[in-house]
Amino acid sequence: MVAIFAMLGACILLAGTTLMAKMLGSGSDGLGLHPLQITSGRFVFAWFAIAGVAAAMRPDFKGMSWANHVARSLLGFASGTCLFAAAALMPLASATALSFLSPLITMVCAMIFLAERVGPWRWSAAVIALIGAFVLTGPGSETFQWAALIAIAAALFMGVEGIFIKRLSDTEPPVRILFVNNSIGAIVAVTAALFVWQWPTTDGWLLLAALGLTMVTAQAMFIQAMKRGDASFLVPLWYMVLVIAGVFDYAVFSVIPSVQAMIGAALIVCGAIIISLRGQNRQAGRERTKQRPERAVAQERT
């Protein structure tokens, strides 16, 4: 139950970050901010939050894989900026659904860089997700615009970032990963934002602070959920973000997704869930295979 509530809490908070980004980017706070400036607020205020935790836990920074950290942070900066830009220009549910193409990108990257084998189930799921993307963004849809390409770019960056997150999570503690990621991200984001800087309103500052704190809290709740529960059960719950984002968009901006958008989003989510669950099953199978020789050795010793 703790894992379920943590995952649902992470979904609500993540959907809230896209809502706040849309409010900032569309000018609902009185001044439309550039996506680079919104991303800088996300990283800077998130850094203050995680820095306090890191100061208390004092993680060891020896033996860090700086190349993976830098690559992951740059990809995270790019994906966040693209997602925030898309959220300001199109329905939140559609932007969120297109970002869910990221597991497909991660799958392809895993084939190329990690030499993973992809079976017929995951290939079929990839086809389903791609059909959903075409339905969602095809001619006649409300997202048939260049903003959809920005959301797809966000999914591309997220998918490649997933490879580096996997590499880091196998060897480094979560607190160190979050602290280093937000530190590098803050430096890059602030530097980029200086070229488009405009002074936010008071409400804008409050939204930027809330965006950063909400994002890092969502990350922490997601990690806790995955630690306490079975991934095969929790992964489908993660896609509640799509529904919650749609509810937020309707409540604040009175946006109602079209039937075509809902069908496309449903296909993308189905494909993403299958890809994620089959990936989890493959990982669990590898772990069981590794444990068999160890158990055999232990039995011989006893």
PDB file of C-alpha atoms in Angstrom:
ATOM      1  CA  MET A   1       0.000   0.000   0.000  1.00  0.00           C
ATOM      2  CA  VAL A   2       2.880   2.364   0.727  1.00  0.00           C
ATOM      3  CA  ALA A   3       4.309   1.685  -2.727  1.00  0.00           C
ATOM      4  CA  ILE A   4       0.926   2.289  -4.379  1.00  0.00           C
ATOM      5  CA  PHE A   5       0.377   5.607  -2.624  1.00  0.00           C
ATOM      6  CA  ALA A   6       3.952   6.686  -3.317  1.00  0.00           C
ATOM      7  CA  MET A   7       3.556   5.926  -7.029  1.00  0.00           C
ATOM      8  CA  LEU A   8       0.193   7.706  -7.265  1.00  0.00           C
ATOM      9  CA  GLY A   9       1.679  10.653  -5.394  1.00  0.00           C
ATOM     10  CA  ALA A  10       4.562  10.774  -7.868  1.00  0.00           C
ATOM     11  CA  CYS A  11       2.038  10.735 -10.756  1.00  0.00           C
ATOM     12  CA  ILE A  12       0.061  13.635  -9.300  1.00  0.00           C
ATOM     13  CA  LEU A  13       3.203  15.670  -8.664  1.00  0.00           C
ATOM     14  CA  LEU A  14       4.686  15.029 -12.101  1.00  0.00           C
ATOM     15  CA  ALA A  15       1.423  16.008 -13.787  1.00  0.00           C
ATOM     16  CA  GLY A  16       1.493  19.105 -11.598  1.00  0.00           C
ATOM     17  CA  THR A  17       4.922  20.064 -12.936  1.00  0.00           C
ATOM     18  CA  THR A  18       3.660  20.056 -16.532  1.00  0.00           C
ATOM     19  CA  LEU A  19       0.669  22.144 -15.440  1.00  0.00           C
ATOM     20  CA  MET A  20       2.931  24.710 -13.759  1.00  0.00           C
ATOM     21  CA  ALA A  21       5.212  24.757 -16.804  1.00  0.00           C
ATOM     22  CA  LYS A  22       2.185  25.435 -19.025  1.00  0.00           C
ATOM     23  CA  MET A  23       1.046  28.245 -16.733  1.00  0.00           C
ATOM     24  CA  LEU A  24       4.514  29.802 -16.841  1.00  0.00           C
ATOM     25  CA  GLY A  25       5.029  29.357 -20.560  1.00  0.00           C
ATOM     26  CA  SER A  26       1.564  30.411 -21.694  1.00  0.00           C
ATOM     27  CA  GLY A  27       1.594  33.601 -19.626  1.00  0.00           C
ATOM     28  CA  SER A  28      -1.131  32.579 -17.173  1.00  0.00           C
ATOM     29  CA  ASP A  29       0.934  34.153 -14.395  1.00  0.00           C
ATOM     30  CA  GLY A  30       0.994  37.483 -16.226  1.00  0.00           C
ATOM     31  CA  LEU A  31       4.279  36.934 -18.088  1.00  0.00           C
ATOM     32  CA  GLY A  32       5.080  34.120 -20.498  1.00  0.00           C
ATOM     33  CA  LEU A  33       8.552  32.767 -19.739  1.00  0.00           C
ATOM     34  CA  HIS A  34      10.884  31.083 -22.207  1.00  0.00           C
ATOM     35  CA  PRO A  35      11.157  27.262 -21.795  1.00  0.00           C
ATOM     36  CA  LEU A  36      14.890  27.647 -21.011  1.00  0.00           C
ATOM     37  CA  GLN A  37      14.047  29.926 -18.101  1.00  0.00           C
ATOM     38  CA  ILE A  38      11.384  27.521 -16.847  1.00  0.00           C
ATOM     39  CA  THR A  39      13.895  24.658 -16.973  1.00  0.00           C
ATOM     40  CA  SER A  40      16.432  26.742 -15.050  1.00  0.00           C
ATOM     41  CA  GLY A  41      13.873  27.313 -12.282  1.00  0.00           C
ATOM     42  CA  ARG A  42      13.128  23.591 -12.200  1.00  0.00           C
ATOM     43  CA  PHE A  43      16.808  22.680 -11.730  1.00  0.00           C
ATOM     44  CA  VAL A  44      17.833  25.506  -9.377  1.00  0.00           C
ATOM     45  CA  PHE A  45      15.010  25.089  -6.869  1.00  0.00           C
ATOM     46  CA  ALA A  46      15.267  21.304  -7.086  1.00  0.00           C
ATOM     47  CA  TRP A  47      18.989  21.656  -6.316  1.00  0.00           C
ATOM     48  CA  PHE A  48      18.273  23.564  -3.105  1.00  0.00           C
ATOM     49  CA  ALA A  49      15.929  20.796  -2.008  1.00  0.00           C
ATOM     50  CA  ILE A  50      18.264  17.883  -2.789  1.00  0.00           C
ATOM     51  CA  ALA A  51      21.323  19.753  -1.467  1.00  0.00           C
ATOM     52  CA  GLY A  52      19.784  19.778   2.009  1.00  0.00           C
ATOM     53  CA  VAL A  53      19.218  16.028   1.847  1.00  0.00           C
ATOM     54  CA  ALA A  54      22.737  15.442   0.530  1.00  0.00           C
ATOM     55  CA  ALA A  55      24.224  17.578   3.327  1.00  0.00           C
ATOM     56  CA  ALA A  56      22.439  15.420   5.890  1.00  0.00           C
ATOM     57  CA  MET A  57      23.278  12.053   4.299  1.00  0.00           C
ATOM     58  CA  ARG A  58      26.803  13.027   3.131  1.00  0.00           C
ATOM     59  CA  PRO A  59      27.098  10.659   0.159  1.00  0.00           C
ATOM     60  CA  ASP A  60      30.547   9.534  -0.943  1.00  0.00           C
ATOM     61  CA  PHE A  61      31.620  11.057  -4.265  1.00  0.00           C
ATOM     62  CA  LYS A  62      34.585   8.765  -4.909  1.00  0.00           C
ATOM     63  CA  GLY A  63      34.591   6.583  -8.012  1.00  0.00           C
ATOM     64  CA  MET A  64      31.927   8.581  -9.828  1.00  0.00           C
ATOM     65  CA  SER A  65      31.287   8.040 -13.511  1.00  0.00           C
ATOM     66  CA  TRP A  66      31.460  11.677 -14.553  1.00  0.00           C
ATOM     67  CA  ALA A  67      30.896  10.941 -18.234  1.00  0.00           C
ATOM     68  CA  ASN A  68      27.590   9.179 -17.506  1.00  0.00           C
ATOM     69  CA  HIS A  69      26.535  11.911 -15.071  1.00  0.00           C
ATOM     70  CA  VAL A  70      27.231  14.705 -17.561  1.00  0.00           C
ATOM     71  CA  ALA A  71      25.513  12.882 -20.429  1.00  0.00           C
ATOM     72  CA  ARG A  72      22.463  12.081 -18.287  1.00  0.00           C
ATOM     73  CA  SER A  73      22.219  15.685 -17.032  1.00  0.00           C
ATOM     74  CA  LEU A  74      22.485  17.219 -20.510  1.00  0.00           C
ATOM     75  CA  LEU A  75      19.826  14.856 -21.834  1.00  0.00           C
ATOM     76  CA  GLY A  76      17.613  15.614 -18.834  1.00  0.00           C
ATOM     77  CA  PHE A  77      17.995  19.337 -19.471  1.00  0.00           C
ATOM     78  CA  ALA A  78      17.081  18.886 -23.140  1.00  0.00           C
ATOM     79  CA  SER A  79      14.091  16.631 -22.459  1.00  0.00           C
ATOM     80  CA  GLY A  80      12.743  18.899 -19.720  1.00  0.00           C
ATOM     81  CA  THR A  81      13.030  22.000 -21.890  1.00  0.00           C
ATOM     82  CA  CYS A  82      11.286  20.324 -24.824  1.00  0.00           C
ATOM     83  CA  LEU A  83       8.493  18.932 -22.633  1.00  0.00           C
ATOM     84  CA  PHE A  84       7.874  22.302 -20.976  1.00  0.00           C
ATOM     85  CA  ALA A  85       7.823  24.002 -24.376  1.00  0.00           C
ATOM     86  CA  ALA A  86       5.345  21.455 -25.764  1.00  0.00           C
ATOM     87  CA  ALA A  87       3.140  21.715 -22.665  1.00  0.00           C
ATOM     88  CA  ALA A  88       2.726  25.458 -23.229  1.00  0.00           C
ATOM     89  CA  LEU A  89       1.661  24.958 -26.857  1.00  0.00           C
ATOM     90  CA  MET A  90      -0.595  21.885 -26.857  1.00  0.00           C
ATOM     91  CA  PRO A  91      -2.974  19.948 -24.560  1.00  0.00           C
ATOM     92  CA  LEU A  92      -1.142  18.534 -21.535  1.00  0.00           C
ATOM     93  CA  ALA A  93      -2.522  15.034 -22.082  1.00  0.00           C
ATOM     94  CA  SER A  94      -1.219  14.980 -25.667  1.00  0.00           C
ATOM     95  CA  ALA A  95       2.223  16.312 -24.727  1.00  0.00           C
ATOM     96  CA  THR A  96       2.450  13.783 -21.880  1.00  0.00           C
ATOM     97  CA  ALA A  97       1.314  10.915 -24.119  1.00  0.00           C
ATOM     98  CA  LEU A  98       3.956  11.698 -26.748  1.00  0.00           C
ATOM     99  CA  SER A  99       6.632  11.794 -24.036  1.00  0.00           C
ATOM    100  CA  PHE A 100       5.637   8.201 -23.220  1.00  0.00           C
ATOM    101  CA  LEU A 101       7.327   7.147 -26.456  1.00  0.00           C
ATOM    102  CA  SER A 102      10.559   7.288 -24.441  1.00  0.00           C
ATOM    103  CA  PRO A 103      10.501   3.547 -23.496  1.00  0.00           C
ATOM    104  CA  LEU A 104      10.552   2.795 -27.221  1.00  0.00           C
ATOM    105  CA  ILE A 105      13.646   4.979 -27.653  1.00  0.00           C
ATOM    106  CA  THR A 106      15.280   3.355 -24.621  1.00  0.00           C
ATOM    107  CA  MET A 107      14.571  -0.093 -26.081  1.00  0.00           C
ATOM    108  CA  VAL A 108      16.265   0.796 -29.368  1.00  0.00           C
ATOM    109  CA  CYS A 109      19.230   2.366 -27.557  1.00  0.00           C
ATOM    110  CA  ALA A 110      19.570  -0.723 -25.352  1.00  0.00           C
ATOM    111  CA  MET A 111      19.823  -2.835 -28.492  1.00  0.00           C
ATOM    112  CA  ILE A 112      22.563  -0.613 -29.886  1.00  0.00           C
ATOM    113  CA  PHE A 113      24.614   0.273 -26.804  1.00  0.00           C
ATOM    114  CA  LEU A 114      23.859  -2.551 -24.331  1.00  0.00           C
ATOM    115  CA  ALA A 115      23.514  -5.381 -26.878  1.00  0.00           C
ATOM    116  CA  GLU A 116      20.089  -6.347 -25.481  1.00  0.00           C
ATOM    117  CA  ARG A 117      17.916  -8.719 -27.455  1.00  0.00           C
ATOM    118  CA  VAL A 118      14.387  -7.585 -28.258  1.00  0.00           C
ATOM    119  CA  GLY A 119      11.727 -10.247 -28.701  1.00  0.00           C
ATOM    120  CA  PRO A 120       8.478 -10.204 -30.681  1.00  0.00           C
ATOM    121  CA  TRP A 121       6.438  -8.916 -27.727  1.00  0.00           C
ATOM    122  CA  ARG A 122       8.423  -5.704 -27.417  1.00  0.00           C
ATOM    123  CA  TRP A 123       8.611  -5.201 -31.179  1.00  0.00           C
ATOM    124  CA  SER A 124       4.827  -5.573 -31.362  1.00  0.00           C
ATOM    125  CA  ALA A 125       4.460  -3.080 -28.523  1.00  0.00           C
ATOM    126  CA  ALA A 126       6.726  -0.649 -30.364  1.00  0.00           C
ATOM    127  CA  VAL A 127       4.508  -0.879 -33.448  1.00  0.00           C
ATOM    128  CA  ILE A 128       1.415  -0.230 -31.292  1.00  0.00           C
ATOM    129  CA  ALA A 129       3.061   2.850 -29.733  1.00  0.00           C
ATOM    130  CA  LEU A 130       4.101   4.191 -33.126  1.00  0.00           C
ATOM    131  CA  ILE A 131       0.571   3.736 -34.489  1.00  0.00           C
ATOM    132  CA  GLY A 132      -0.688   5.625 -31.449  1.00  0.00           C
ATOM    133  CA  ALA A 133       1.762   8.457 -32.129  1.00  0.00           C
ATOM    134  CA  PHE A 134       0.552   8.668 -35.735  1.00  0.00           C
ATOM    135  CA  VAL A 135      -3.099   8.727 -34.636  1.00  0.00           C
ATOM    136  CA  LEU A 136      -2.338  11.389 -32.031  1.00  0.00           C
ATOM    137  CA  THR A 137      -0.376  13.667 -34.354  1.00  0.00           C
ATOM    138  CA  GLY A 138      -1.758  12.712 -37.777  1.00  0.00           C
ATOM    139  CA  PRO A 139      -3.646  14.982 -40.183  1.00  0.00           C
ATOM    140  CA  GLY A 140      -6.936  16.187 -38.762  1.00  0.00           C
ATOM    141  CA  SER A 141      -5.821  15.898 -35.144  1.00  0.00           C
ATOM    142  CA  GLU A 142      -5.586  18.827 -32.750  1.00  0.00           C
ATOM    143  CA  THR A 143      -1.866  18.130 -32.292  1.00  0.00           C
ATOM    144  CA  PHE A 144      -1.004  18.197 -36.013  1.00  0.00           C
ATOM    145  CA  GLN A 145       1.453  21.043 -35.491  1.00  0.00           C
ATOM    146  CA  TRP A 146       5.140  21.632 -34.918  1.00  0.00           C
ATOM    147  CA  ALA A 147       4.569  21.534 -31.131  1.00  0.00           C
ATOM    148  CA  ALA A 148       4.053  17.774 -31.473  1.00  0.00           C
ATOM    149  CA  LEU A 149       7.583  17.480 -32.859  1.00  0.00           C
ATOM    150  CA  ILE A 150       8.882  19.192 -29.713  1.00  0.00           C
ATOM    151  CA  ALA A 151       7.071  16.623 -27.543  1.00  0.00           C
ATOM    152  CA  ILE A 152       8.514  13.793 -29.658  1.00  0.00           C
ATOM    153  CA  ALA A 153      11.973  15.337 -29.248  1.00  0.00           C
ATOM    154  CA  ALA A 154      11.390  15.283 -25.475  1.00  0.00           C
ATOM    155  CA  ALA A 155      10.626  11.558 -25.717  1.00  0.00           C
ATOM    156  CA  LEU A 156      13.787  11.025 -27.758  1.00  0.00           C
ATOM    157  CA  PHE A 157      15.973  12.733 -25.162  1.00  0.00           C
ATOM    158  CA  MET A 158      14.194  10.915 -22.300  1.00  0.00           C
ATOM    159  CA  GLY A 159      14.690   7.572 -24.010  1.00  0.00           C
ATOM    160  CA  VAL A 160      18.437   8.046 -24.447  1.00  0.00           C
ATOM    161  CA  GLU A 161      18.661   9.429 -20.901  1.00  0.00           C
ATOM    162  CA  GLY A 162      17.139   6.168 -19.665  1.00  0.00           C
ATOM    163  CA  ILE A 163      20.253   4.285 -20.787  1.00  0.00           C
ATOM    164  CA  PHE A 164      22.512   6.502 -18.676  1.00  0.00           C
ATOM    165  CA  ILE A 165      20.145   6.345 -15.700  1.00  0.00           C
ATOM    166  CA  LYS A 166      20.319   2.551 -15.906  1.00  0.00           C
ATOM    167  CA  ARG A 167      24.110   2.618 -15.971  1.00  0.00           C
ATOM    168  CA  LEU A 168      24.271   4.980 -12.987  1.00  0.00           C
ATOM    169  CA  SER A 169      21.633   3.192 -10.906  1.00  0.00           C
ATOM    170  CA  ASP A 170      23.587  -0.070 -11.207  1.00  0.00           C
ATOM    171  CA  THR A 171      26.660   1.399  -9.520  1.00  0.00           C
ATOM    172  CA  GLU A 172      25.774   4.568  -7.586  1.00  0.00           C
ATOM    173  CA  PRO A 173      23.386   5.498  -4.718  1.00  0.00           C
ATOM    174  CA  PRO A 174      20.184   7.452  -5.572  1.00  0.00           C
ATOM    175  CA  VAL A 175      21.032  10.524  -3.444  1.00  0.00           C
ATOM    176  CA  ARG A 176      24.346  11.017  -5.222  1.00  0.00           C
ATOM    177  CA  ILE A 177      22.705  10.555  -8.636  1.00  0.00           C
ATOM    178  CA  LEU A 178      20.012  13.143  -7.857  1.00  0.00           C
ATOM    179  CA  PHE A 179      22.446  15.640  -6.342  1.00  0.00           C
ATOM    180  CA  VAL A 180      24.976  15.473  -9.170  1.00  0.00           C
ATOM    181  CA  ASN A 181      22.236  15.508 -11.822  1.00  0.00           C
ATOM    182  CA  ASN A 182      20.589  18.608 -10.383  1.00  0.00           C
ATOM    183  CA  SER A 183      23.955  20.317  -9.822  1.00  0.00           C
ATOM    184  CA  ILE A 184      25.076  19.871 -13.424  1.00  0.00           C
ATOM    185  CA  GLY A 185      21.581  20.592 -14.711  1.00  0.00           C
ATOM    186  CA  ALA A 186      21.359  23.828 -12.722  1.00  0.00           C
ATOM    187  CA  ILE A 187      24.659  25.110 -14.107  1.00  0.00           C
ATOM    188  CA  VAL A 188      23.707  24.289 -17.704  1.00  0.00           C
ATOM    189  CA  ALA A 189      20.132  25.559 -17.379  1.00  0.00           C
ATOM    190  CA  VAL A 190      21.043  28.866 -15.750  1.00  0.00           C
ATOM    191  CA  THR A 191      23.743  29.513 -18.344  1.00  0.00           C
ATOM    192  CA  ALA A 192      21.273  28.897 -21.179  1.00  0.00           C
ATOM    193  CA  ALA A 193      18.542  30.975 -19.491  1.00  0.00           C
ATOM    194  CA  LEU A 194      20.790  34.044 -19.301  1.00  0.00           C
ATOM    195  CA  PHE A 195      20.380  34.511 -23.070  1.00  0.00           C
ATOM    196  CA  VAL A 196      16.565  34.735 -22.818  1.00  0.00           C
ATOM    197  CA  TRP A 197      16.193  36.084 -19.284  1.00  0.00           C
ATOM    198  CA  GLN A 198      13.268  38.265 -18.306  1.00  0.00           C
ATOM    199  CA  TRP A 199      12.368  39.060 -14.729  1.00  0.00           C
ATOM    200  CA  PRO A 200       9.440  36.894 -13.547  1.00  0.00           C
ATOM    201  CA  THR A 201       6.470  38.297 -11.690  1.00  0.00           C
ATOM    202  CA  THR A 202       5.995  37.428  -8.017  1.00  0.00           C
ATOM    203  CA  ASP A 203       3.602  34.651  -9.013  1.00  0.00           C
ATOM    204  CA  GLY A 204       6.161  33.513 -11.575  1.00  0.00           C
ATOM    205  CA  TRP A 205       8.856  33.148  -8.921  1.00  0.00           C
ATOM    206  CA  LEU A 206       6.464  31.193  -6.712  1.00  0.00           C
ATOM    207  CA  LEU A 207       5.558  28.885  -9.592  1.00  0.00           C
ATOM    208  CA  LEU A 208       9.212  28.332 -10.486  1.00  0.00           C
ATOM    209  CA  ALA A 209      10.012  27.425  -6.877  1.00  0.00           C
ATOM    210  CA  ALA A 210       6.992  25.122  -6.696  1.00  0.00           C
ATOM    211  CA  LEU A 211       8.023  23.518  -9.999  1.00  0.00           C
ATOM    212  CA  GLY A 212      11.508  22.650  -8.744  1.00  0.00           C
ATOM    213  CA  LEU A 213      10.366  21.367  -5.357  1.00  0.00           C
ATOM    214  CA  THR A 214       7.527  19.368  -6.894  1.00  0.00           C
ATOM    215  CA  MET A 215       9.814  17.745  -9.452  1.00  0.00           C
ATOM    216  CA  VAL A 216      12.403  16.558  -6.921  1.00  0.00           C
ATOM    217  CA  THR A 217       9.643  15.315  -4.583  1.00  0.00           C
ATOM    218  CA  ALA A 218       8.085  13.356  -7.452  1.00  0.00           C
ATOM    219  CA  GLN A 219      11.479  11.776  -8.201  1.00  0.00           C
ATOM    220  CA  ALA A 220      11.930  10.801  -4.544  1.00  0.00           C
ATOM    221  CA  MET A 221       8.435   9.284  -4.314  1.00  0.00           C
ATOM    222  CA  PHE A 222       8.976   7.327  -7.533  1.00  0.00           C
ATOM    223  CA  ILE A 223      12.238   5.878  -6.174  1.00  0.00           C
ATOM    224  CA  GLN A 224      10.566   4.929  -2.881  1.00  0.00           C
ATOM    225  CA  ALA A 225       7.675   3.284  -4.721  1.00  0.00           C
ATOM    226  CA  MET A 226      10.027   1.187  -6.866  1.00  0.00           C
ATOM    227  CA  LYS A 227      12.010   0.166  -3.775  1.00  0.00           C
ATOM    228  CA  ARG A 228       8.931  -0.957  -1.818  1.00  0.00           C
ATOM    229  CA  GLY A 229       6.830  -2.603  -4.523  1.00  0.00           C
ATOM    230  CA  ASP A 230       6.935  -4.967  -7.469  1.00  0.00           C
ATOM    231  CA  ALA A 231       7.875  -3.093 -10.633  1.00  0.00           C
ATOM    232  CA  SER A 232       5.526  -5.222 -12.771  1.00  0.00           C
ATOM    233  CA  PHE A 233       2.625  -3.970 -10.645  1.00  0.00           C
ATOM    234  CA  LEU A 234       3.736  -0.362 -10.257  1.00  0.00           C
ATOM    235  CA  VAL A 235       4.785   0.472 -13.823  1.00  0.00           C
ATOM    236  CA  PRO A 236       1.195   0.518 -15.178  1.00  0.00           C
ATOM    237  CA  LEU A 237       0.206   2.894 -12.359  1.00  0.00           C
ATOM    238  CA  TRP A 238       2.879   5.328 -13.556  1.00  0.00           C
ATOM    239  CA  TYR A 239       0.858   6.027 -16.684  1.00  0.00           C
ATOM    240  CA  MET A 240      -1.895   7.551 -14.540  1.00  0.00           C
ATOM    241  CA  VAL A 241       0.148  10.714 -15.136  1.00  0.00           C
ATOM    242  CA  LEU A 242      -1.640  10.976 -18.492  1.00  0.00           C
ATOM    243  CA  VAL A 243      -5.115  10.949 -16.922  1.00  0.00           C
ATOM    244  CA  ILE A 244      -4.149  13.338 -14.140  1.00  0.00           C
ATOM    245  CA  ALA A 245      -2.542  15.767 -16.600  1.00  0.00           C
ATOM    246  CA  GLY A 246      -5.757  15.755 -18.623  1.00  0.00           C
ATOM    247  CA  VAL A 247      -7.801  16.496 -15.506  1.00  0.00           C
ATOM    248  CA  PHE A 248      -5.479  19.364 -14.536  1.00  0.00           C
ATOM    249  CA  ASP A 249      -5.621  20.782 -18.067  1.00  0.00           C
ATOM    250  CA  TYR A 250      -9.412  20.725 -18.026  1.00  0.00           C
ATOM    251  CA  ALA A 251      -9.656  22.230 -14.541  1.00  0.00           C
ATOM    252  CA  VAL A 252      -7.301  25.151 -15.262  1.00  0.00           C
ATOM    253  CA  PHE A 253      -7.509  25.716 -19.037  1.00  0.00           C
ATOM    254  CA  SER A 254     -10.857  24.022 -19.863  1.00  0.00           C
ATOM    255  CA  VAL A 255      -9.108  21.809 -22.451  1.00  0.00           C
ATOM    256  CA  ILE A 256     -10.981  18.634 -23.428  1.00  0.00           C
ATOM    257  CA  PRO A 257      -8.957  16.072 -25.447  1.00  0.00           C
ATOM    258  CA  SER A 258     -10.534  14.918 -28.696  1.00  0.00           C
ATOM    259  CA  VAL A 259     -11.562  11.301 -29.266  1.00  0.00           C
ATOM    260  CA  GLN A 260      -8.711  10.919 -31.760  1.00  0.00           C
ATOM    261  CA  ALA A 261      -6.211  12.195 -29.180  1.00  0.00           C
ATOM    262  CA  MET A 262      -7.533   9.819 -26.520  1.00  0.00           C
ATOM    263  CA  ILE A 263      -7.307   6.816 -28.871  1.00  0.00           C
ATOM    264  CA  GLY A 264      -3.748   7.723 -29.869  1.00  0.00           C
ATOM    265  CA  ALA A 265      -2.738   8.271 -26.249  1.00  0.00           C
ATOM    266  CA  ALA A 266      -4.252   4.920 -25.226  1.00  0.00           C
ATOM    267  CA  LEU A 267      -2.277   3.094 -27.929  1.00  0.00           C
ATOM    268  CA  ILE A 268       0.972   4.798 -26.876  1.00  0.00           C
ATOM    269  CA  VAL A 269       0.386   3.908 -23.225  1.00  0.00           C
ATOM    270  CA  CYS A 270      -0.435   0.270 -24.076  1.00  0.00           C
ATOM    271  CA  GLY A 271       2.738  -0.053 -26.099  1.00  0.00           C
ATOM    272  CA  ALA A 272       4.842   1.650 -23.420  1.00  0.00           C
ATOM    273  CA  ILE A 273       3.461  -0.590 -20.662  1.00  0.00           C
ATOM    274  CA  ILE A 274       4.203  -3.761 -22.637  1.00  0.00           C
ATOM    275  CA  ILE A 275       7.753  -2.591 -23.429  1.00  0.00           C
ATOM    276  CA  SER A 276       8.400  -1.678 -19.786  1.00  0.00           C
ATOM    277  CA  LEU A 277       6.967  -4.893 -18.333  1.00  0.00           C
ATOM    278  CA  ARG A 278       8.738  -7.154 -20.830  1.00  0.00           C
ATOM    279  CA  GLY A 279      11.966  -5.325 -20.027  1.00  0.00           C
ATOM    280  CA  GLN A 280      11.405  -5.914 -16.318  1.00  0.00           C
ATOM    281  CA  ASN A 281      10.688  -9.611 -16.917  1.00  0.00           C
ATOM    282  CA  ARG A 282      13.854  -9.977 -18.986  1.00  0.00           C
ATOM    283  CA  GLN A 283      15.908  -8.314 -16.235  1.00  0.00           C
ATOM    284  CA  ALA A 284      14.364 -10.571 -13.581  1.00  0.00           C
ATOM    285  CA  GLY A 285      15.142 -13.628 -15.707  1.00  0.00           C
ATOM    286  CA  ARG A 286      18.794 -12.600 -16.002  1.00  0.00           C
ATOM    287  CA  GLU A 287      19.017 -12.144 -12.241  1.00  0.00           C
ATOM    288  CA  ARG A 288      17.535 -15.587 -11.612  1.00  0.00           C
ATOM    289  CA  THR A 289      20.020 -17.110 -14.062  1.00  0.00           C
ATOM    290  CA  LYS A 290      22.916 -15.469 -12.224  1.00  0.00           C
ATOM    291  CA  GLN A 291      21.651 -16.706  -8.866  1.00  0.00           C
ATOM    292  CA  ARG A 292      21.447 -20.365  -9.896  1.00  0.00           C
ATOM    293  CA  PRO A 293      25.225 -21.026  -9.909  1.00  0.00           C
ATOM    294  CA  GLU A 294      25.549 -19.190  -6.590  1.00  0.00           C
ATOM    295  CA  ARG A 295      22.871 -21.364  -4.985  1.00  0.00           C
ATOM    296  CA  ALA A 296      24.526 -24.495  -6.389  1.00  0.00           C
ATOM    297  CA  VAL A 297      27.865 -23.520  -4.852  1.00  0.00           C
ATOM    298  CA  ALA A 298      26.186 -22.815  -1.519  1.00  0.00           C
ATOM    299  CA  GLN A 299      24.473 -26.223  -1.527  1.00  0.00           C
ATOM    300  CA  GLU A 300      27.780 -27.988  -2.254  1.00  0.00           C
ATOM    301  CA  ARG A 301      29.407 -26.191   0.673  1.00  0.00           C
ATOM    302  CA  THR A 302      26.631 -27.244   3.024  1.00  0.00           C
TER     303      THR A 302
END
